[in-house]
Amino acid sequence: MFSEKYVGTNQLTQSIKGGFSIVRPLSDRDYWESIKKTAYQQVTSYINGIGAFDFSLPASMYLDFVRNGNRTRYEGVCFERRKALSAYALLEAMENKGNYTDKVLDFTWLILEETTWCVPAHGYLRPEADGLPNDEHPCLDLFQAETGCLLSFVLRLFQEKFEQISKNIVPRIKREIDIRVIDNFLIHDDYWWQGFLIRKNEDGKRYVVNNWNPWILSNVLLCAAAVTPPGERLQSLVEKVMRSLDNYADAYPQDGACDEGPSYWNRAGLSLLDCAYFLNQITGGYVNEFENEKIKNTAEYITKVHIGNGFFVNFADCSPRLAANYGTIYKYGRLLGSETMVSFAKECFRLDKSNAFTLWQMPRALELYEAMPALSHLSAPARAFQDVYFSSTQVMAARERDGADGLFLAAKGGHNAESHNHNDVGSFIVYKDAEPFFIDPAHEAYCAKTFSDQRYEIWNNQSCFHNTPTIGGKDQPAGAGFSASCVSYEAKEDETRFSLDIKNAYENKDEIQKWKRTFTLSRKNKEITITEDFALNAPEKIVLNLMTVCDVAVTPHELIFTADSGKTLSLAADFSKFHVICEPVETTDSKLLSDWGKAPTRIRLELKTETDKGKFTFTIK
């Protein structure tokens, strides 16, 4: 997408310029006064709440990850340091009275003194690390790059004030950004996320890099723009960024689908847009891919997977709720001329006006504060897509009617080697009036197991904790070869139908002749039907798994699901043929409990008699 078109051209050499920044100088008082109107309350509220927070990061805390698998204790303090720096920097920029300059300096120096900006869970990127980082071999991960970007913004804002305090501050900031981010990127071709190494999975297919690629590259570009003057080094960096970015962008599907899900789109598809924008700006407009249909589809993906009330279609390692980066979405909506994105940004703003998580991600924070005045006056309602299908990921979604009210169905085919994969081929979710009834459980807080060869020991990654069958005592394994086949999608005015054969997704697939699942949302009847049509080589035990966060009442002909709001859905079938077992999931994980408000319940529908074939229809209404 980028390198073939631009790298090596004379126009690129002539167009690359230094000094590009998306942060305004302190001298632009009109700008900072406008930011003050939208940001001041949030920023001061955060600073007032810091209190006696302990910002220390001892070596023993860094070692948590290799000693007990915990990654949240270190990351919590590490990220809070950066949030505090960002908050004090914004507050001083808004007031410009010198009251917080020392605080900005203190947190800048504190972060400069860290041996690494790489989090412990990513230390594997440098073989010299052994639980503690080696300062002679810096590691370029997501947060090394983001920290460099934050410091480059602080440098832009406070260089003059810092130089009045000491001649040593500014050179130190520039040196650390250069060594840890820019030089690190230029020297190495062996980081997996760059995409230059040819890695193959167990099926012999080349691995495609994930959100790490555009996430890191977008920050590398901003770091370089801040501290690298025009010349051969900056040109080499820009060209290498484009070559690396193509390893991600060329494989990104034309329909814009993010197989990592909506919450990762914030740092997958949206970071791809960031890279396209920063390349455009750093080359004075020469690199321009905003007429590319793939870019627009990538941008509008997030609008198509919003269920309502801040809930999103959340297959894989994706949370069901997310505070979308509506400032950035609004920016690209306007740039691309997408009214769909602009109205969606307005809807997100209406749902969540705090968005505090962006506070230390300075580019996103500023875009948020810049957009707020416009978003508070937009009146266009967000478009609710009646039917959506992404052929690249085999994910569909359909709703009963316009808006968040009524029934909502999403289902997936795909395979079990997707990025942030769960073993979930053939799974589905159902919402009513934007409330969850049948769910994908999402993921617990990340730990050492999450991205290791023990990943599928974690319950929420297993197919039996999704809305899928267990066939002959076997569930779905991981791997690209475990996939859906005979996938069919048809959307009409009165109904939407999605069917697939999931036999190949199972460990015992040679013992399964077929297992066809058909999902139908009937707008005329205001119901969803799910049909299981299967044939096996021999009689086997069959279990249908269902996940919910509702209370469940069992009767002979229906299961009645009651949400916290009191709203109900019924699942109708002949339940005399099944043992119905309701098992609350035992979890104390704070992330998962925050996502759903409670622990999920798994319902196991065990067919009373072993069988080699059958056809069952379940009706949800």
Short mmCIF file of C-alpha atoms in Angstrom, two decimals, residues 184-585:
data_model
loop_
_atom_site.label_atom_id
_atom_site.label_comp_id
_atom_site.label_asym_id
_atom_site.label_seq_id
_atom_site.Cartn_x
_atom_site.Cartn_y
_atom_site.Cartn_z
CA ASN A 184 16.35 0.94 18.16
CA PHE A 185 13.88 0.85 15.27
CA LEU A 186 16.50 1.65 12.62
CA ILE A 187 19.05 -0.91 13.86
CA HIS A 188 16.69 -3.85 14.21
CA ASP A 189 14.89 -5.91 11.59
CA ASP A 190 14.31 -8.79 13.98
CA TYR A 191 11.34 -7.61 16.00
CA TRP A 192 8.46 -9.89 15.02
CA TRP A 193 6.02 -6.97 14.89
CA GLN A 194 8.04 -5.29 12.09
CA GLY A 195 7.06 -8.14 9.79
CA PHE A 196 10.50 -8.58 8.22
CA LEU A 197 11.06 -12.04 9.69
CA ILE A 198 9.33 -14.91 7.95
CA ARG A 199 7.55 -16.87 10.67
CA LYS A 200 5.22 -19.74 9.97
CA ASN A 201 2.51 -21.24 12.11
CA GLU A 202 1.83 -24.92 12.60
CA ASP A 203 -0.11 -25.06 9.33
CA GLY A 204 2.83 -23.71 7.35
CA LYS A 205 1.19 -20.36 6.68
CA ARG A 206 3.04 -17.12 7.27
CA TYR A 207 2.12 -15.24 10.43
CA VAL A 208 0.57 -11.86 9.82
CA VAL A 209 1.66 -9.13 12.21
CA ASN A 210 -1.04 -7.71 14.45
CA ASN A 211 -1.94 -4.37 16.08
CA TRP A 212 1.59 -4.02 17.48
CA ASN A 213 2.80 -2.98 14.04
CA PRO A 214 0.78 0.21 13.40
CA TRP A 215 0.56 0.98 17.12
CA ILE A 216 4.36 1.13 17.48
CA LEU A 217 5.01 2.67 14.08
CA SER A 218 2.61 5.55 14.69
CA ASN A 219 4.57 6.45 17.82
CA VAL A 220 7.92 6.01 16.07
CA LEU A 221 6.84 8.57 13.48
CA LEU A 222 5.87 11.13 16.11
CA CYS A 223 9.13 10.58 18.01
CA ALA A 224 11.15 11.05 14.81
CA ALA A 225 9.23 14.15 13.83
CA ALA A 226 10.08 15.68 17.20
CA VAL A 227 13.79 14.92 17.53
CA THR A 228 15.18 13.90 14.10
CA PRO A 229 16.11 16.79 11.77
CA PRO A 230 15.50 16.52 8.01
CA GLY A 231 18.14 14.48 6.24
CA GLU A 232 19.12 10.93 5.32
CA ARG A 233 18.35 9.50 8.75
CA LEU A 234 14.79 10.81 8.80
CA GLN A 235 14.25 9.63 5.23
CA SER A 236 15.59 6.16 6.07
CA LEU A 237 13.22 5.99 9.02
CA VAL A 238 10.17 7.09 7.01
CA GLU A 239 10.94 4.57 4.26
CA LYS A 240 11.47 1.76 6.75
CA VAL A 241 8.22 2.63 8.52
CA MET A 242 6.37 2.31 5.20
CA ARG A 243 8.01 -1.03 4.39
CA SER A 244 7.15 -2.36 7.83
CA LEU A 245 3.63 -0.91 7.76
CA ASP A 246 2.93 -2.69 4.49
CA ASN A 247 3.52 -6.02 6.24
CA TYR A 248 0.38 -5.14 8.19
CA ALA A 249 -1.62 -2.96 5.78
CA ASP A 250 -1.28 -5.27 2.74
CA ALA A 251 -2.72 -8.16 4.75
CA TYR A 252 -5.49 -6.06 6.29
CA PRO A 253 -8.76 -7.11 4.64
CA GLN A 254 -10.40 -4.94 2.02
CA ASP A 255 -13.69 -4.98 3.93
CA GLY A 256 -11.98 -3.33 6.93
CA ALA A 257 -12.75 -6.07 9.44
CA CYS A 258 -10.52 -6.34 12.51
CA ASP A 259 -10.21 -9.98 13.58
CA GLU A 260 -8.93 -8.77 16.96
CA GLY A 261 -12.28 -7.12 17.63
CA PRO A 262 -13.51 -3.58 18.34
CA SER A 263 -11.42 -2.92 21.46
CA TYR A 264 -8.24 -3.81 19.57
CA TRP A 265 -9.37 -1.79 16.54
CA ASN A 266 -8.48 1.25 18.68
CA ARG A 267 -4.85 0.20 18.27
CA ALA A 268 -5.16 -1.82 15.05
CA GLY A 269 -7.26 -0.19 12.34
CA LEU A 270 -7.27 3.20 14.06
CA SER A 271 -3.47 3.15 14.43
CA LEU A 272 -3.23 2.27 10.74
CA LEU A 273 -5.16 5.48 10.07
CA ASP A 274 -2.78 7.33 12.41
CA CYS A 275 0.20 6.07 10.43
CA ALA A 276 -1.40 7.14 7.17
CA TYR A 277 -2.10 10.60 8.62
CA PHE A 278 1.35 11.10 10.17
CA LEU A 279 3.05 9.98 6.93
CA ASN A 280 0.86 12.46 5.08
CA GLN A 281 1.85 15.28 7.41
CA ILE A 282 5.56 14.49 7.64
CA THR A 283 5.78 14.44 3.82
CA GLY A 284 3.81 17.65 3.33
CA GLY A 285 0.84 15.79 1.85
CA TYR A 286 2.80 13.70 -0.68
CA VAL A 287 1.97 10.34 0.94
CA ASN A 288 -1.81 10.27 0.73
CA GLU A 289 -3.84 7.09 1.07
CA PHE A 290 -7.09 8.65 2.27
CA GLU A 291 -8.76 8.01 -1.09
CA ASN A 292 -8.03 4.30 -0.65
CA GLU A 293 -11.26 2.32 -0.17
CA LYS A 294 -9.54 -0.02 2.29
CA ILE A 295 -8.68 2.93 4.52
CA LYS A 296 -12.30 4.11 4.58
CA ASN A 297 -13.62 0.60 5.25
CA THR A 298 -11.08 0.21 8.05
CA ALA A 299 -12.20 3.51 9.55
CA GLU A 300 -15.94 2.72 9.40
CA TYR A 301 -15.57 -0.82 10.83
CA ILE A 302 -16.10 0.39 14.39
CA THR A 303 -19.47 1.92 13.49
CA LYS A 304 -20.72 -1.41 12.17
CA VAL A 305 -20.01 -3.51 15.27
CA HIS A 306 -21.63 -1.26 17.86
CA ILE A 307 -24.63 -3.01 19.39
CA GLY A 308 -25.82 -0.05 21.44
CA ASN A 309 -25.29 1.57 24.86
CA GLY A 310 -21.53 1.14 24.54
CA PHE A 311 -21.70 -2.64 23.91
CA PHE A 312 -19.80 -4.04 20.92
CA VAL A 313 -19.54 -7.38 19.13
CA ASN A 314 -16.75 -8.88 21.19
CA PHE A 315 -15.38 -12.11 19.74
CA ALA A 316 -11.76 -13.08 20.60
CA ASP A 317 -9.83 -11.12 23.26
CA CYS A 318 -12.25 -8.22 22.99
CA SER A 319 -14.11 -6.58 25.84
CA PRO A 320 -17.87 -6.16 25.39
CA ARG A 321 -17.70 -2.52 26.43
CA LEU A 322 -15.18 0.06 25.39
CA ALA A 323 -14.84 3.80 25.57
CA ALA A 324 -14.16 4.41 21.90
CA ASN A 325 -11.64 7.10 20.98
CA TYR A 326 -14.40 9.37 19.73
CA GLY A 327 -12.15 12.41 19.33
CA THR A 328 -9.93 10.49 16.91
CA ILE A 329 -12.95 8.88 15.23
CA TYR A 330 -14.44 12.35 14.71
CA LYS A 331 -11.15 13.60 13.26
CA TYR A 332 -10.96 10.83 10.67
CA GLY A 333 -14.69 10.99 9.98
CA ARG A 334 -14.27 14.58 8.91
CA LEU A 335 -11.06 13.88 6.99
CA LEU A 336 -12.70 11.01 5.08
CA GLY A 337 -16.04 12.77 4.64
CA SER A 338 -17.80 9.98 6.56
CA GLU A 339 -21.01 11.18 8.19
CA THR A 340 -21.35 7.66 9.61
CA MET A 341 -18.17 8.11 11.66
CA VAL A 342 -19.03 11.67 12.68
CA SER A 343 -22.46 10.68 14.02
CA PHE A 344 -20.97 7.61 15.69
CA ALA A 345 -18.39 9.80 17.46
CA LYS A 346 -21.28 11.93 18.72
CA GLU A 347 -23.03 8.81 20.04
CA CYS A 348 -19.89 7.68 21.85
CA PHE A 349 -19.48 11.15 23.35
CA ARG A 350 -23.07 10.99 24.60
CA LEU A 351 -22.45 7.60 26.20
CA ASP A 352 -19.12 8.40 27.87
CA LYS A 353 -17.85 11.91 28.52
CA SER A 354 -14.91 10.97 30.76
CA ASN A 355 -12.68 8.83 28.53
CA ALA A 356 -9.95 9.19 31.16
CA PHE A 357 -8.03 6.21 29.80
CA THR A 358 -6.72 8.38 26.97
CA LEU A 359 -5.14 10.85 29.36
CA TRP A 360 -1.53 9.72 29.01
CA GLN A 361 -1.89 8.89 25.31
CA MET A 362 -1.28 12.52 24.45
CA PRO A 363 -2.25 12.45 20.74
CA ARG A 364 -5.59 10.80 21.50
CA ALA A 365 -6.19 13.03 24.54
CA LEU A 366 -5.71 16.22 22.54
CA GLU A 367 -7.93 14.97 19.72
CA LEU A 368 -10.59 14.21 22.31
CA TYR A 369 -10.46 17.66 23.89
CA GLU A 370 -10.36 19.36 20.48
CA ALA A 371 -13.46 17.50 19.31
CA MET A 372 -15.66 17.99 22.37
CA PRO A 373 -17.14 21.39 21.46
CA ALA A 374 -18.25 20.14 18.04
CA LEU A 375 -19.52 16.83 19.38
CA SER A 376 -21.63 18.55 22.01
CA HIS A 377 -23.55 20.37 19.26
CA LEU A 378 -23.96 17.64 16.65
CA SER A 379 -27.53 16.41 16.38
CA ALA A 380 -27.34 13.68 13.72
CA PRO A 381 -28.23 10.26 15.20
CA ALA A 382 -25.70 7.48 14.86
CA ARG A 383 -26.52 5.04 12.09
CA ALA A 384 -27.47 1.56 13.29
CA PHE A 385 -26.65 -0.92 10.54
CA GLN A 386 -29.46 -3.43 10.06
CA ASP A 387 -27.18 -6.03 8.47
CA VAL A 388 -23.41 -6.40 8.46
CA TYR A 389 -21.23 -9.15 7.05
CA PHE A 390 -17.44 -9.25 6.90
CA SER A 391 -16.46 -11.98 4.47
CA SER A 392 -12.79 -11.80 5.49
CA THR A 393 -13.54 -12.92 9.05
CA GLN A 394 -16.92 -14.59 8.42
CA VAL A 395 -18.56 -12.43 11.09
CA MET A 396 -22.17 -11.30 10.69
CA ALA A 397 -24.48 -9.07 12.68
CA ALA A 398 -28.17 -8.32 12.27
CA ARG A 399 -30.72 -6.35 14.24
CA GLU A 400 -34.48 -6.50 14.40
CA ARG A 401 -34.94 -2.82 13.56
CA ASP A 402 -33.15 0.50 13.40
CA GLY A 403 -31.57 1.65 16.63
CA ALA A 404 -30.53 -0.25 19.73
CA ASP A 405 -34.00 -1.59 20.62
CA GLY A 406 -35.09 -5.09 19.72
CA LEU A 407 -33.15 -8.27 19.06
CA PHE A 408 -29.52 -8.24 17.98
CA LEU A 409 -27.65 -11.30 16.68
CA ALA A 410 -23.97 -11.72 15.84
CA ALA A 411 -22.27 -14.98 14.84
CA LYS A 412 -18.92 -16.05 13.43
CA GLY A 413 -17.17 -18.67 11.38
CA GLY A 414 -13.48 -18.10 10.76
CA HIS A 415 -10.75 -20.27 12.22
CA ASN A 416 -8.91 -20.86 15.49
CA ALA A 417 -5.65 -19.07 14.72
CA GLU A 418 -6.98 -15.53 14.60
CA SER A 419 -5.12 -12.76 16.35
CA HIS A 420 -6.00 -12.83 20.06
CA ASN A 421 -7.82 -16.05 19.21
CA HIS A 422 -10.43 -17.85 21.24
CA ASN A 423 -11.50 -21.30 20.08
CA ASP A 424 -14.96 -20.15 19.05
CA VAL A 425 -15.84 -21.17 15.48
CA GLY A 426 -19.63 -21.10 15.15
CA SER A 427 -20.24 -19.10 18.31
CA PHE A 428 -22.84 -16.35 18.60
CA ILE A 429 -24.14 -13.59 20.86
CA VAL A 430 -27.66 -12.24 21.37
CA TYR A 431 -28.70 -8.91 22.88
CA LYS A 432 -32.13 -7.41 23.43
CA ASP A 433 -32.55 -3.64 23.69
CA ALA A 434 -28.74 -3.40 23.93
CA GLU A 435 -28.64 -5.69 26.98
CA PRO A 436 -26.61 -8.92 26.92
CA PHE A 437 -28.42 -12.27 27.09
CA PHE A 438 -26.17 -14.78 25.27
CA ILE A 439 -22.57 -13.64 25.54
CA ASP A 440 -18.98 -14.22 24.53
CA PRO A 441 -17.28 -14.10 27.95
CA ALA A 442 -14.34 -11.90 26.82
CA HIS A 443 -11.02 -12.30 28.64
CA GLU A 444 -9.74 -12.04 32.17
CA ALA A 445 -6.83 -9.75 33.08
CA TYR A 446 -3.74 -10.72 31.13
CA CYS A 447 -1.12 -12.80 32.90
CA ALA A 448 1.92 -14.90 31.98
CA LYS A 449 -0.28 -17.71 30.61
CA THR A 450 -2.26 -15.46 28.27
CA PHE A 451 0.27 -15.32 25.43
CA SER A 452 2.13 -18.54 26.13
CA ASP A 453 1.73 -22.17 25.14
CA GLN A 454 -0.58 -22.45 28.15
CA ARG A 455 -3.08 -19.97 26.66
CA TYR A 456 -5.84 -22.53 26.20
CA GLU A 457 -5.64 -23.71 29.77
CA ILE A 458 -7.45 -20.46 30.57
CA TRP A 459 -11.18 -21.20 30.70
CA ASN A 460 -12.46 -18.24 28.71
CA ASN A 461 -10.32 -19.18 25.68
CA GLN A 462 -11.86 -22.65 25.42
CA SER A 463 -14.76 -23.42 23.08
CA CYS A 464 -16.81 -25.08 25.85
CA PHE A 465 -17.10 -21.64 27.49
CA HIS A 466 -18.57 -20.16 24.32
CA ASN A 467 -21.93 -20.78 22.66
CA THR A 468 -20.72 -23.89 20.82
CA PRO A 469 -21.30 -27.65 21.13
CA THR A 470 -19.08 -30.25 22.75
CA ILE A 471 -19.15 -33.27 20.43
CA GLY A 472 -18.31 -36.73 21.72
CA GLY A 473 -16.54 -35.18 24.69
CA LYS A 474 -14.29 -33.13 22.39
CA ASP A 475 -13.99 -29.38 22.01
CA GLN A 476 -12.25 -27.13 19.50
CA PRO A 477 -8.42 -26.96 19.47
CA ALA A 478 -6.33 -23.98 18.37
CA GLY A 479 -4.94 -23.77 14.84
CA ALA A 480 -5.80 -22.35 11.45
CA GLY A 481 -6.88 -25.78 10.22
CA PHE A 482 -9.74 -25.84 12.71
CA SER A 483 -12.20 -23.73 10.79
CA ALA A 484 -15.67 -23.27 9.36
CA SER A 485 -16.72 -24.53 5.94
CA CYS A 486 -19.75 -24.18 3.66
CA VAL A 487 -20.36 -20.67 4.98
CA SER A 488 -23.46 -18.95 3.62
CA TYR A 489 -24.88 -15.50 4.36
CA GLU A 490 -28.09 -13.95 3.04
CA ALA A 491 -29.73 -10.71 4.15
CA LYS A 492 -33.28 -9.82 3.13
CA GLU A 493 -35.68 -7.18 4.30
CA ASP A 494 -37.68 -9.59 6.49
CA GLU A 495 -34.89 -11.90 7.64
CA THR A 496 -31.16 -12.50 7.77
CA ARG A 497 -29.73 -16.00 7.59
CA PHE A 498 -26.21 -17.28 8.32
CA SER A 499 -25.18 -20.92 8.13
CA LEU A 500 -21.92 -22.82 8.37
CA ASP A 501 -20.56 -26.29 8.92
CA ILE A 502 -18.33 -26.38 12.00
CA LYS A 503 -17.22 -30.03 11.83
CA ASN A 504 -13.66 -29.11 10.82
CA ALA A 505 -13.25 -26.96 13.93
CA TYR A 506 -13.17 -30.04 16.20
CA GLU A 507 -10.41 -32.31 17.39
CA ASN A 508 -12.47 -35.35 16.33
CA LYS A 509 -13.50 -33.88 12.97
CA ASP A 510 -12.88 -37.20 11.17
CA GLU A 511 -15.67 -38.69 13.28
CA ILE A 512 -18.14 -35.95 12.30
CA GLN A 513 -19.91 -36.13 8.94
CA LYS A 514 -21.47 -32.69 9.32
CA TRP A 515 -22.50 -30.18 11.94
CA LYS A 516 -24.43 -27.41 10.27
CA ARG A 517 -25.50 -24.44 12.36
CA THR A 518 -28.05 -22.05 10.90
CA PHE A 519 -28.89 -18.70 12.50
CA THR A 520 -31.97 -16.82 11.33
CA LEU A 521 -33.16 -13.46 12.57
CA SER A 522 -36.78 -12.99 11.50
CA ARG A 523 -37.91 -9.38 11.64
CA LYS A 524 -41.44 -10.40 10.76
CA ASN A 525 -41.72 -12.84 13.69
CA LYS A 526 -39.40 -10.85 15.98
CA GLU A 527 -37.37 -13.95 16.82
CA ILE A 528 -34.06 -15.70 16.31
CA THR A 529 -33.86 -19.39 15.47
CA ILE A 530 -30.78 -21.57 15.77
CA THR A 531 -30.82 -24.94 14.05
CA GLU A 532 -28.35 -27.72 14.75
CA ASP A 533 -28.27 -30.30 11.94
CA PHE A 534 -25.64 -32.99 12.50
CA ALA A 535 -24.52 -36.48 11.55
CA LEU A 536 -21.73 -38.52 13.20
CA ASN A 537 -20.03 -41.80 12.34
CA ALA A 538 -21.27 -43.37 15.58
CA PRO A 539 -23.51 -42.43 18.53
CA GLU A 540 -21.82 -39.87 20.76
CA LYS A 541 -22.56 -37.75 23.79
CA ILE A 542 -23.72 -34.28 22.75
CA VAL A 543 -23.56 -31.13 24.90
CA LEU A 544 -24.66 -27.68 23.77
CA ASN A 545 -22.95 -24.90 25.74
CA LEU A 546 -24.50 -21.50 26.35
CA MET A 547 -23.03 -18.51 28.18
CA THR A 548 -25.12 -15.84 29.86
CA VAL A 549 -25.07 -13.16 32.55
CA CYS A 550 -28.82 -13.47 33.12
CA ASP A 551 -30.79 -15.34 35.75
CA VAL A 552 -32.18 -18.54 34.21
CA ALA A 553 -35.45 -20.33 34.95
CA VAL A 554 -35.92 -23.84 33.50
CA THR A 555 -39.26 -25.22 32.30
CA PRO A 556 -39.96 -28.30 30.11
CA HIS A 557 -40.33 -26.24 26.95
CA GLU A 558 -38.30 -23.09 27.49
CA LEU A 559 -35.51 -21.43 29.37
CA ILE A 560 -36.39 -17.96 30.55
CA PHE A 561 -33.50 -15.49 30.78
CA THR A 562 -33.96 -12.42 32.97
CA ALA A 563 -31.52 -9.51 32.73
CA ASP A 564 -30.70 -7.19 35.62
CA SER A 565 -33.16 -4.67 34.18
CA GLY A 566 -35.98 -7.20 34.48
CA LYS A 567 -36.28 -7.71 30.71
CA THR A 568 -36.62 -11.29 29.56
CA LEU A 569 -35.93 -13.56 26.61
CA SER A 570 -37.06 -17.13 26.21
CA LEU A 571 -35.19 -19.98 24.56
CA ALA A 572 -37.84 -22.44 23.35
CA ALA A 573 -37.24 -26.10 22.48
CA ASP A 574 -38.16 -29.57 23.68
CA PHE A 575 -36.01 -29.59 26.81
CA SER A 576 -37.35 -32.96 27.91
CA LYS A 577 -34.59 -34.41 25.70
CA PHE A 578 -31.85 -32.61 27.64
CA HIS A 579 -30.35 -32.47 31.08
CA VAL A 580 -30.17 -28.72 31.75
CA ILE A 581 -27.23 -27.83 33.99
CA CYS A 582 -26.55 -24.25 35.09
CA GLU A 583 -22.99 -23.67 36.32
CA PRO A 584 -21.90 -20.24 37.59
CA VAL A 585 -18.32 -19.56 36.52
#
